[in-house]
XYZ file of C-alpha atoms in Angstrom:
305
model
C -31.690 134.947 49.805
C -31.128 133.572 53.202
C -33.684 134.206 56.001
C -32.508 136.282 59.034
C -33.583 133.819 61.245
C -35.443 135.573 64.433
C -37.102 132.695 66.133
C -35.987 130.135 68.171
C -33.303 127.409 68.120
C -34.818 123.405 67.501
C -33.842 122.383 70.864
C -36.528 125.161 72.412
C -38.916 124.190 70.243
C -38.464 120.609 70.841
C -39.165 120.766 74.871
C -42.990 120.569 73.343
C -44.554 116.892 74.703
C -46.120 115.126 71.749
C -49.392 112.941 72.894
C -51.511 110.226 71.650
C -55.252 111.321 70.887
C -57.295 108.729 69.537
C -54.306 107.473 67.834
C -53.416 110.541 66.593
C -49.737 111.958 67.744
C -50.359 116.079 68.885
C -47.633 117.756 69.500
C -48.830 119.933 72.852
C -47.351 123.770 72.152
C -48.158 127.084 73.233
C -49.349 129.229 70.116
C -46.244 131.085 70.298
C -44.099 127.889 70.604
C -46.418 126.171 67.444
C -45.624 129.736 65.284
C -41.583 129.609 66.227
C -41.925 125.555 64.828
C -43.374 126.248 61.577
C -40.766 128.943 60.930
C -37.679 126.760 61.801
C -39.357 124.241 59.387
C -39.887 127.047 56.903
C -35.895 128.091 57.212
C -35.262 124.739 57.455
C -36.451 123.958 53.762
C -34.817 127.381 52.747
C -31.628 126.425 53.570
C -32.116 123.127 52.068
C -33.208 124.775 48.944
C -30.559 127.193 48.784
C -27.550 124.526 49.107
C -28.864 122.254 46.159
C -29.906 119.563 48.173
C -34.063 120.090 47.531
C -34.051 116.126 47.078
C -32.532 115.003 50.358
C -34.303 113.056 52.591
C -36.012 115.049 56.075
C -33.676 113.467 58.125
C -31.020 114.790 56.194
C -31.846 118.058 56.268
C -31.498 118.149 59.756
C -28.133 118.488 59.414
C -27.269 120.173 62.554
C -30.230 118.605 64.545
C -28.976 116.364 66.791
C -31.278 112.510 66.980
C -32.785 113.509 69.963
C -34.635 116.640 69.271
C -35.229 115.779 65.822
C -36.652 112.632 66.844
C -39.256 115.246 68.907
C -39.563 117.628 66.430
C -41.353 115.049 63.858
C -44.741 113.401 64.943
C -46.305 110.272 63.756
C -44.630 107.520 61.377
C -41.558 108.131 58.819
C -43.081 105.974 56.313
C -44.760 108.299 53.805
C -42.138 111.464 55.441
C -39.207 109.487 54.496
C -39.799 110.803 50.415
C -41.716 114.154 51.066
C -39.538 117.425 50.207
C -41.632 119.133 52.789
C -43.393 119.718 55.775
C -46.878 119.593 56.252
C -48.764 120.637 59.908
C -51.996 119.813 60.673
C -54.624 121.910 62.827
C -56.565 119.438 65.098
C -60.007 120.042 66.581
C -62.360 117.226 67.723
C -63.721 116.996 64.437
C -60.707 116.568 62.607
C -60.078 113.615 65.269
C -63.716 112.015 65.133
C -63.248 111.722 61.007
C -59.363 110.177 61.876
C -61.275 107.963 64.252
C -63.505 106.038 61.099
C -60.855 107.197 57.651
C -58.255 105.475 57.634
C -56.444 107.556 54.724
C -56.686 110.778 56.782
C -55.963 108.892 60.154
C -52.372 108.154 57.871
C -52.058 111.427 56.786
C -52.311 112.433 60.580
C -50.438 110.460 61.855
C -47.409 110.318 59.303
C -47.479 114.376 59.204
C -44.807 116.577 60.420
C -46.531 118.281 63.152
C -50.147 118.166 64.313
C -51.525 120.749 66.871
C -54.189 121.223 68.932
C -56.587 123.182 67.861
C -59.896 123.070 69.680
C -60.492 123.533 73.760
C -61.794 119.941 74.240
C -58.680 118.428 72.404
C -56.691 120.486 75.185
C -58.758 119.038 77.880
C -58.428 115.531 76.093
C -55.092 115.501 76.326
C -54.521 116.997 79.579
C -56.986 114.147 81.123
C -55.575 111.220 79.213
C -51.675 112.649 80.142
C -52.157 113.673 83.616
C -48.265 112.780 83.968
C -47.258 115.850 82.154
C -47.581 119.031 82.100
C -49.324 120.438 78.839
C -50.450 123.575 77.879
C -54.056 124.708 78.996
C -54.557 126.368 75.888
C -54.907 125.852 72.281
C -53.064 126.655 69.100
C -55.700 128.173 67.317
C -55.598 128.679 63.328
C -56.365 131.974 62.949
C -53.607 133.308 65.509
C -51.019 130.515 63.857
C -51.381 132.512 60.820
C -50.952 136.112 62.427
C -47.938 134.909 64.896
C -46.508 133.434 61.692
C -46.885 136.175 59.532
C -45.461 139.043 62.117
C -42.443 136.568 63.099
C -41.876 136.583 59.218
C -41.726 140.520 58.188
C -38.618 141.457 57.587
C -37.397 138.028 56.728
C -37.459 137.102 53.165
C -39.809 134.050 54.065
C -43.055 134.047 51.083
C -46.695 133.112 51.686
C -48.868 131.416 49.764
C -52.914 131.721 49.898
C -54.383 128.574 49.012
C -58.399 127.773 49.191
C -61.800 129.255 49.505
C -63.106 132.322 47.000
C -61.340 135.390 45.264
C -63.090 137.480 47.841
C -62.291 135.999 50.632
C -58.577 135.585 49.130
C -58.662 139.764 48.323
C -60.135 140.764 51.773
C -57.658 138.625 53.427
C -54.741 139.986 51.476
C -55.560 142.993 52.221
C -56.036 142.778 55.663
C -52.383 140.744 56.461
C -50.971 143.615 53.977
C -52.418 146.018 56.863
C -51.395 144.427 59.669
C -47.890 142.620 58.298
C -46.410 144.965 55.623
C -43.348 143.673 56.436
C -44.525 140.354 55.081
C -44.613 138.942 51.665
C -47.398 137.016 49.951
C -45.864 135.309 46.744
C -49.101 134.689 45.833
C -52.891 133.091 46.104
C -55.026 130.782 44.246
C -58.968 129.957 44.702
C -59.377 126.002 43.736
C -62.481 124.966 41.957
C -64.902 123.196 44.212
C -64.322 120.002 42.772
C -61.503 116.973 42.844
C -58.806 118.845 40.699
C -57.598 116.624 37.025
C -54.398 115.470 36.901
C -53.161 118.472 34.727
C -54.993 120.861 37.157
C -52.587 119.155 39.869
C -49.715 119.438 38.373
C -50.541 123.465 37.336
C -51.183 123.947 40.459
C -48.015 122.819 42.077
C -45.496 124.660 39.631
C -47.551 128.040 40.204
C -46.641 127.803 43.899
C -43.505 126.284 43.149
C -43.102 129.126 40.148
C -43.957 131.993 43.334
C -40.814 130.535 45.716
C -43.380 130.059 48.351
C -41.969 128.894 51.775
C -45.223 128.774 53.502
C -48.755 127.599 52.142
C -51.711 128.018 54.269
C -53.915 125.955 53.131
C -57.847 126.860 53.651
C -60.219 123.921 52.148
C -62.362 122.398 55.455
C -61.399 119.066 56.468
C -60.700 116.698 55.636
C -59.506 117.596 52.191
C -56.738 120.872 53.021
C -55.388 117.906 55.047
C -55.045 116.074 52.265
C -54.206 118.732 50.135
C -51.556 119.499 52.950
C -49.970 116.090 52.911
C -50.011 116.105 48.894
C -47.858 119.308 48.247
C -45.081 118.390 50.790
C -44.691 115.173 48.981
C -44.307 116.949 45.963
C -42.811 120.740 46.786
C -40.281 121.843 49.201
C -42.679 123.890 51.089
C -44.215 123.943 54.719
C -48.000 123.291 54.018
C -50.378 124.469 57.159
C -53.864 123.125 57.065
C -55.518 125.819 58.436
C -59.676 125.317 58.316
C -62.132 128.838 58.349
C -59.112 130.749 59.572
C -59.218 132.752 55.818
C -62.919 133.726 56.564
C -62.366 134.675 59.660
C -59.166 136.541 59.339
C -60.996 138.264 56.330
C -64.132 139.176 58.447
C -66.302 137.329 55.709
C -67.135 135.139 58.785
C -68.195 136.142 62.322
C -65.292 134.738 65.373
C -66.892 133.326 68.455
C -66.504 135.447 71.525
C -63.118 134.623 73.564
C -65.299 133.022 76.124
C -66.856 130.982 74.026
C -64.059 129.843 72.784
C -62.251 129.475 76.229
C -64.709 126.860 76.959
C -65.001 125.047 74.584
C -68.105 126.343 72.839
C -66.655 127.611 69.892
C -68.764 124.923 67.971
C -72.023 125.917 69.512
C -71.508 129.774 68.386
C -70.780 128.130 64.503
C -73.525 125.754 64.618
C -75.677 128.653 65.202
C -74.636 130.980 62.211
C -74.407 127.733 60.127
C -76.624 125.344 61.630
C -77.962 123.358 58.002
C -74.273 123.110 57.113
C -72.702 121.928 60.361
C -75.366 120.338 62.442
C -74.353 116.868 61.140
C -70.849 117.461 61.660
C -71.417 118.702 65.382
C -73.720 116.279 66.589
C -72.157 112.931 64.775
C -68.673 114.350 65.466
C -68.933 115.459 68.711
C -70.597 112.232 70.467
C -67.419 110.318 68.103
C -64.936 112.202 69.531
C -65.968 112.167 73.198
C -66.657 108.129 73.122
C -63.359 107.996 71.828
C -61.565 109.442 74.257
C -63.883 107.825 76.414
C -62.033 104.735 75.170
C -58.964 105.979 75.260
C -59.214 106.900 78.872
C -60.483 103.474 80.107
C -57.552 101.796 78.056
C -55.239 103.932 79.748
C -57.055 102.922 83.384
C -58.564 106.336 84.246
């Protein structure tokens, strides 16, 4: 079945600037913009599915993409890209950049993915400092609204969901909460990993369950850095648009309390989690933090700011 598409054409999408940050290439949308891009990936994929092609090459399925905007669409290097089936988009915050800034395997993953966005106030400030010479969005794309804009574009359309991470009661309360809002939207289904590296056999049963479901989109919930990992794993291996997605399950599911919109306006968003989890984060938040700002510290006076 072939998706009705309802969202926009490539060429819109691609008018999105795509910035360095710490080495890391973010493409700057709006949240709207960043919901319309992983749904032309996800129809992108369909189509490629549907034709008998599944074993193309990304630039191939283009097809009707001309160089130019496909050249836009796609962030980072083709290397690892130019055998993945699929698509995989990563959620950055400053955290997510701070661990890039001293791994170099997820620093690869990051910047050979398919689309990273900017998820976190002060990677919006980052980039509008260390860019001054264009115009970027002021705000971010946060996780939790990627998956709602996603999921409303989608009723109606054919396009299947995957649930991917955290517990089976987070998983059921957010089911049941996108079946309330979206019930024009289909979940082909959801899976809870252990807490543990998966075996080799777990892998593999893993992948043909969400290949088994005909999954277009899998969000994938696990913390960073592993759902990025996990991310950049199942495109390699499935034709499917994988979205690294962070706490947005808890919070989506109400298992886990959202900052208040100013908060998260300015940037405090971590200071609100640190307090309702401060023996869990503190380390991340106060290591992370100071990496990420003397980073773009060091970015900035590289640049000549």
């Amino acid at each position: 079945m072939t998706i009705m598409t309802t969202w926009a054409e490539p060429e819109a999408l691609c008018r999105a600037d795509q910035v360095d940050c710490m080495g890391v290439p973010i493409t700057a949308h709006t949240p709207l913009g960043a919901a319309h891009q992983v749904l032309w990936f996800a129809e992108e994929l369909r189509r490629t599915r549907e034709s008998g092609a599944g074993s193309s090459s990304p630039s191939a399925r283009r097809g009707d993409m001309d160089q130019e905007a496909a050249a836009r669409t796609a962030t980072g290097a083709a290397t690892r890209r130019g055998t993945a089936l699929g698509r995989d988009v990563h959620l950055c915050n400053a955290y997510t950049l701070a661990l890039a800034d001293q791994d170099r395997e997820l620093e690869y993953v990051l910047r050979s993915a398919s689309l990273n966005l900017p998820d976190g106030q002060p990677v919006v400030w980052a980039n509008r400092l260390l860019h001054r010479d264009k115009t970027l969005p002021a705000i971010r794309v946060y996780g939790p609204d990627l998956i709602l804009n996603v999921f409303d574009l989608s009723q109606g359309t054919g396009l299947r969901h995957y649930l991917l991470g955290s517990t089976p009661q987070v998983l059921g309360a957010l089911r049941r909460e996108l079946h309330r809002r979206f019930p024009g939207a289909v979940i082909a289904g959801a899976c809870s990993p252990p807490f543990r590296p998966l075996t080799g056999q777990e892998r593999r049963e893993q992948e043909q369950r969400i290949r088994a479901s005909g999954a277009d989109i899998v969000w994938v919930g696990l913390g960073t850095p592993l759902q990025d990992r996990k991310a950049a794993e199942l495109c390699a291996s499935l034709p499917v648009v994988a979205v690294a997605v962070g706490a947005a399950f808890d919070f989506i599911a109400g298992t886990k309390r959202q900052a208040p919109a100013w908060m998260q306006g300015n940037g405090l968003e971590w200071l609100f989690r640190l307090g309702c989890e401060p023996r869990r984060l503190w380390r991340r938040y106060l290591f992370g933090n100071a990496r990420f700002v003397r980073g773009v510290v060091r970015q900035a006076t590289r640049r000549g700011w």
